[in-house]
């Protein structure tokens, strides 16, 4: 148990950290508003999704049907409301009381606070124990992560994905304990894409966490039916499967495998045989995640599951790829602690891939009226995210195999926290709890030689 002076120091750090995160988030949201509303290209796309969200809140307040709502965008045409009714009631009804400009500033500020929490949690998972270092790295990570393309597009569109990432990531802390799975279930009830993490809990045989996730998901559905029975019946009764309502599958910002296939094959609609391809990728990706878990790398299993979900989803817009942020942070910490230049170089390449919108720089159209005839190299550029995701799933296991050996029994700990053998737990303030290689049946040294 920490001593009283240490508890007081920790309390002071927490008292400073979150006001600082809020202040930096507010500043970054203001900078985003100024930069993007004064840019000829991005100003046309500013709050394009948030406008639909605010309209959904107003529709609920007026007693209308969410799924009759259509907002006309000068750029994208008809834009319907896509999420379960509970999402509108929980988030967008309160937000809709604000003027549009104020709502955008508040929404983006809170989204960035959620990003700060994601950075904080990931640093803890990566083994950062020093309080002052963690605060400084959280603020630095928040500022740097805001430069990533998925975050920039999230701020421009006014998207919801950062809250979902935070809910899911909270279930991969060591301290989640008996509550593990609830965040995943709630996130899936707000937007169905996090359902894949329930599959990860099942294949890693964490039955309690899987039950929590299913129960939390069903609770969100039940609350939705209680508050909006007609809209809930419409959504869960079939509308949830109509991915075409989200936009053209061939649009370049759709960075899923389906989007890449549509562009390569000049397809305007989702083809049924693609299900075979996506099914193979889903099985393989979840197998990689389960294998990483069995080697003591639960966090890497989480990351493999996230990438798999992004690949097999019919629509994965650029802002959906915020799920790679924890992996980039974790790899950065790992490379620094190991002085691993190769890992640092790979991480730098990944950061570049997820920062630069290369297809826009090369003049590839964002949302053409019909599939484009692209050269082979242009197809590669237009599919940078899914190709990178596939490479991570294909090559990542080779790296995990080198640094994490199989455990002698199933464990439930995070990559970055060593397995516990015997009655003595590792010290909370251990300087470097990430082992270079975790041998089966033996505790690793607390510090590399």
Short mmCIF file of C-alpha atoms in Angstrom, two decimals, residues 3-210:
data_model
loop_
_atom_site.label_atom_id
_atom_site.label_comp_id
_atom_site.label_asym_id
_atom_site.label_seq_id
_atom_site.Cartn_x
_atom_site.Cartn_y
_atom_site.Cartn_z
CA UNK A 3 2.61 5.57 2.00
CA UNK A 4 0.59 8.71 2.96
CA UNK A 5 3.15 11.12 1.39
CA UNK A 6 3.07 9.11 -1.81
CA UNK A 7 -0.75 9.13 -1.84
CA UNK A 8 -0.73 12.91 -1.37
CA UNK A 9 1.77 13.32 -4.22
CA UNK A 10 -0.40 11.13 -6.46
CA UNK A 11 -3.50 13.16 -5.57
CA UNK A 12 -1.69 16.42 -6.42
CA UNK A 13 -0.60 14.99 -9.77
CA UNK A 14 -4.16 13.93 -10.60
CA UNK A 15 -5.46 17.32 -9.52
CA UNK A 16 -3.09 18.92 -12.02
CA UNK A 17 -3.35 16.38 -14.84
CA UNK A 18 -7.00 16.54 -15.80
CA UNK A 19 -7.45 20.32 -15.64
CA UNK A 20 -4.33 20.52 -17.82
CA UNK A 21 -5.76 17.95 -20.25
CA UNK A 22 -9.04 19.91 -20.45
CA UNK A 23 -7.18 23.20 -21.01
CA UNK A 24 -4.96 21.74 -23.75
CA UNK A 25 -7.99 20.05 -25.34
CA UNK A 26 -9.92 23.32 -25.40
CA UNK A 27 -6.94 25.09 -26.96
CA UNK A 28 -6.51 22.37 -29.60
CA UNK A 29 -10.22 22.42 -30.41
CA UNK A 30 -10.01 26.19 -30.89
CA UNK A 31 -6.96 25.83 -33.15
CA UNK A 32 -8.77 23.15 -35.18
CA UNK A 33 -11.78 25.45 -35.60
CA UNK A 34 -9.61 28.34 -36.77
CA UNK A 35 -7.43 26.30 -39.15
CA UNK A 36 -10.10 24.17 -40.78
CA UNK A 37 -12.84 26.78 -41.12
CA UNK A 38 -10.35 29.01 -42.92
CA UNK A 39 -9.20 26.29 -45.29
CA UNK A 40 -10.96 26.19 -48.67
CA UNK A 41 -11.02 22.37 -48.78
CA UNK A 42 -11.75 21.44 -45.17
CA UNK A 43 -14.21 24.24 -44.47
CA UNK A 44 -16.70 22.48 -46.79
CA UNK A 45 -16.40 19.38 -44.59
CA UNK A 46 -16.42 21.13 -41.20
CA UNK A 47 -18.88 19.44 -38.77
CA UNK A 48 -20.49 17.50 -41.63
CA UNK A 49 -21.34 14.59 -39.28
CA UNK A 50 -21.96 16.72 -36.22
CA UNK A 51 -24.66 18.56 -38.17
CA UNK A 52 -26.53 15.25 -38.52
CA UNK A 53 -25.96 14.49 -34.85
CA UNK A 54 -27.40 17.84 -33.77
CA UNK A 55 -30.38 17.32 -36.08
CA UNK A 56 -30.94 13.90 -34.48
CA UNK A 57 -31.04 15.52 -31.04
CA UNK A 58 -33.55 18.08 -32.26
CA UNK A 59 -35.63 15.29 -33.86
CA UNK A 60 -35.83 13.37 -30.59
CA UNK A 61 -36.83 16.53 -28.73
CA UNK A 62 -39.56 17.19 -31.31
CA UNK A 63 -40.88 13.61 -31.07
CA UNK A 64 -40.00 12.71 -34.68
CA UNK A 65 -38.53 9.50 -36.09
CA UNK A 66 -34.74 9.37 -36.20
CA UNK A 67 -34.73 7.17 -39.28
CA UNK A 68 -36.91 9.51 -41.32
CA UNK A 69 -34.28 12.20 -40.71
CA UNK A 70 -32.21 13.23 -43.71
CA UNK A 71 -29.82 16.19 -43.66
CA UNK A 72 -28.88 17.60 -47.06
CA UNK A 73 -25.15 18.28 -47.36
CA UNK A 74 -23.99 20.54 -50.22
CA UNK A 75 -20.99 18.23 -50.61
CA UNK A 76 -22.30 14.72 -49.87
CA UNK A 77 -26.01 15.00 -50.60
CA UNK A 78 -28.45 13.09 -48.37
CA UNK A 79 -27.02 12.18 -44.96
CA UNK A 80 -29.23 10.03 -42.70
CA UNK A 81 -28.80 9.28 -39.00
CA UNK A 82 -26.90 5.97 -38.67
CA UNK A 83 -26.66 5.00 -34.99
CA UNK A 84 -28.97 3.39 -32.39
CA UNK A 85 -31.59 5.66 -30.79
CA UNK A 86 -29.81 5.58 -27.41
CA UNK A 87 -26.76 7.31 -28.92
CA UNK A 88 -28.86 10.28 -29.97
CA UNK A 89 -30.57 10.47 -26.61
CA UNK A 90 -27.38 10.15 -24.55
CA UNK A 91 -25.13 12.46 -26.56
CA UNK A 92 -26.96 14.57 -29.06
CA UNK A 93 -30.13 15.65 -27.29
CA UNK A 94 -28.12 17.59 -24.65
CA UNK A 95 -25.71 18.90 -27.30
CA UNK A 96 -28.56 20.13 -29.52
CA UNK A 97 -29.53 22.79 -26.99
CA UNK A 98 -26.33 24.68 -27.89
CA UNK A 99 -25.81 26.89 -30.97
CA UNK A 100 -23.99 24.98 -33.71
CA UNK A 101 -20.68 26.79 -33.24
CA UNK A 102 -20.65 26.31 -29.47
CA UNK A 103 -21.73 22.67 -29.88
CA UNK A 104 -18.79 22.03 -32.22
CA UNK A 105 -16.31 23.57 -29.77
CA UNK A 106 -17.71 21.63 -26.80
CA UNK A 107 -17.93 18.35 -28.74
CA UNK A 108 -14.37 18.56 -30.05
CA UNK A 109 -13.02 19.62 -26.66
CA UNK A 110 -14.63 16.65 -24.94
CA UNK A 111 -13.45 14.35 -27.74
CA UNK A 112 -9.89 15.53 -27.16
CA UNK A 113 -10.25 15.04 -23.41
CA UNK A 114 -11.24 11.45 -24.26
CA UNK A 115 -8.09 11.24 -26.42
CA UNK A 116 -6.05 12.46 -23.45
CA UNK A 117 -7.58 9.69 -21.35
CA UNK A 118 -6.69 7.17 -24.08
CA UNK A 119 -3.08 8.36 -24.01
CA UNK A 120 -3.01 8.19 -20.17
CA UNK A 121 -4.42 4.64 -20.11
CA UNK A 122 -2.06 3.44 -22.85
CA UNK A 123 0.98 4.81 -21.04
CA UNK A 124 -0.10 2.87 -17.95
CA UNK A 125 -0.57 -0.29 -20.01
CA UNK A 126 2.89 0.28 -21.51
CA UNK A 127 4.39 0.32 -18.03
CA UNK A 128 4.94 4.04 -17.35
CA UNK A 129 4.77 4.27 -13.56
CA UNK A 130 6.53 7.56 -12.77
CA UNK A 131 3.72 10.05 -12.12
CA UNK A 132 5.42 13.19 -13.38
CA UNK A 133 6.67 11.49 -16.52
CA UNK A 134 3.19 10.11 -17.17
CA UNK A 135 1.61 13.57 -16.88
CA UNK A 136 4.17 15.14 -19.22
CA UNK A 137 3.86 12.28 -21.73
CA UNK A 138 0.06 12.44 -21.60
CA UNK A 139 0.04 16.12 -22.52
CA UNK A 140 2.71 15.66 -25.19
CA UNK A 141 0.95 12.58 -26.54
CA UNK A 142 -2.37 14.42 -26.69
CA UNK A 143 -0.84 17.23 -28.76
CA UNK A 144 1.05 14.88 -31.09
CA UNK A 145 -1.86 12.45 -31.52
CA UNK A 146 -4.05 15.35 -32.64
CA UNK A 147 -1.81 15.57 -35.72
CA UNK A 148 -2.73 12.03 -36.82
CA UNK A 149 -5.11 11.87 -39.77
CA UNK A 150 -7.86 9.85 -38.01
CA UNK A 151 -7.96 12.46 -35.23
CA UNK A 152 -7.90 15.40 -37.62
CA UNK A 153 -10.78 13.98 -39.64
CA UNK A 154 -12.65 13.19 -36.42
CA UNK A 155 -12.38 16.84 -35.36
CA UNK A 156 -13.32 18.15 -38.81
CA UNK A 157 -16.38 15.91 -39.15
CA UNK A 158 -17.33 16.04 -35.46
CA UNK A 159 -17.26 12.26 -35.02
CA UNK A 160 -17.97 10.00 -32.02
CA UNK A 161 -15.25 7.34 -32.32
CA UNK A 162 -12.90 8.64 -29.61
CA UNK A 163 -15.50 7.95 -26.91
CA UNK A 164 -15.93 4.39 -28.19
CA UNK A 165 -12.16 3.80 -28.18
CA UNK A 166 -11.94 5.04 -24.59
CA UNK A 167 -14.77 2.77 -23.43
CA UNK A 168 -13.17 -0.26 -25.07
CA UNK A 169 -9.63 0.51 -23.88
CA UNK A 170 -10.81 0.82 -20.27
CA UNK A 171 -11.55 -2.92 -20.36
CA UNK A 172 -7.91 -3.70 -21.14
CA UNK A 173 -6.48 -2.17 -17.97
CA UNK A 174 -5.23 -4.57 -15.32
CA UNK A 175 -7.44 -2.81 -12.77
CA UNK A 176 -10.62 -3.48 -14.79
CA UNK A 177 -11.11 -6.61 -12.67
CA UNK A 178 -14.64 -7.95 -12.33
CA UNK A 179 -15.98 -5.01 -14.38
CA UNK A 180 -14.01 -6.00 -17.48
CA UNK A 181 -16.22 -6.12 -20.55
CA UNK A 182 -18.76 -3.49 -19.54
CA UNK A 183 -17.07 -0.72 -21.52
CA UNK A 184 -17.02 -2.91 -24.64
CA UNK A 185 -20.72 -3.69 -24.26
CA UNK A 186 -21.70 -0.05 -23.81
CA UNK A 187 -19.55 1.02 -26.79
CA UNK A 188 -21.19 -1.65 -28.97
CA UNK A 189 -24.62 -0.45 -27.87
CA UNK A 190 -23.74 3.07 -29.04
CA UNK A 191 -22.25 1.93 -32.36
CA UNK A 192 -22.09 -1.74 -33.27
CA UNK A 193 -18.50 -1.92 -34.55
CA UNK A 194 -16.96 -2.69 -31.10
CA UNK A 195 -18.89 -6.00 -31.04
CA UNK A 196 -15.75 -7.69 -32.41
CA UNK A 197 -14.06 -7.22 -29.03
CA UNK A 198 -16.69 -9.50 -27.48
CA UNK A 199 -15.51 -12.18 -29.92
CA UNK A 200 -11.96 -11.57 -28.66
CA UNK A 201 -13.05 -12.09 -25.06
CA UNK A 202 -14.80 -15.32 -26.03
CA UNK A 203 -11.89 -16.85 -27.97
CA UNK A 204 -9.53 -16.01 -25.11
CA UNK A 205 -11.97 -17.73 -22.72
CA UNK A 206 -12.59 -14.76 -20.48
CA UNK A 207 -16.13 -15.84 -19.87
CA UNK A 208 -16.90 -13.37 -17.08
CA UNK A 209 -15.77 -10.40 -19.16
CA UNK A 210 -17.67 -11.71 -22.20
#
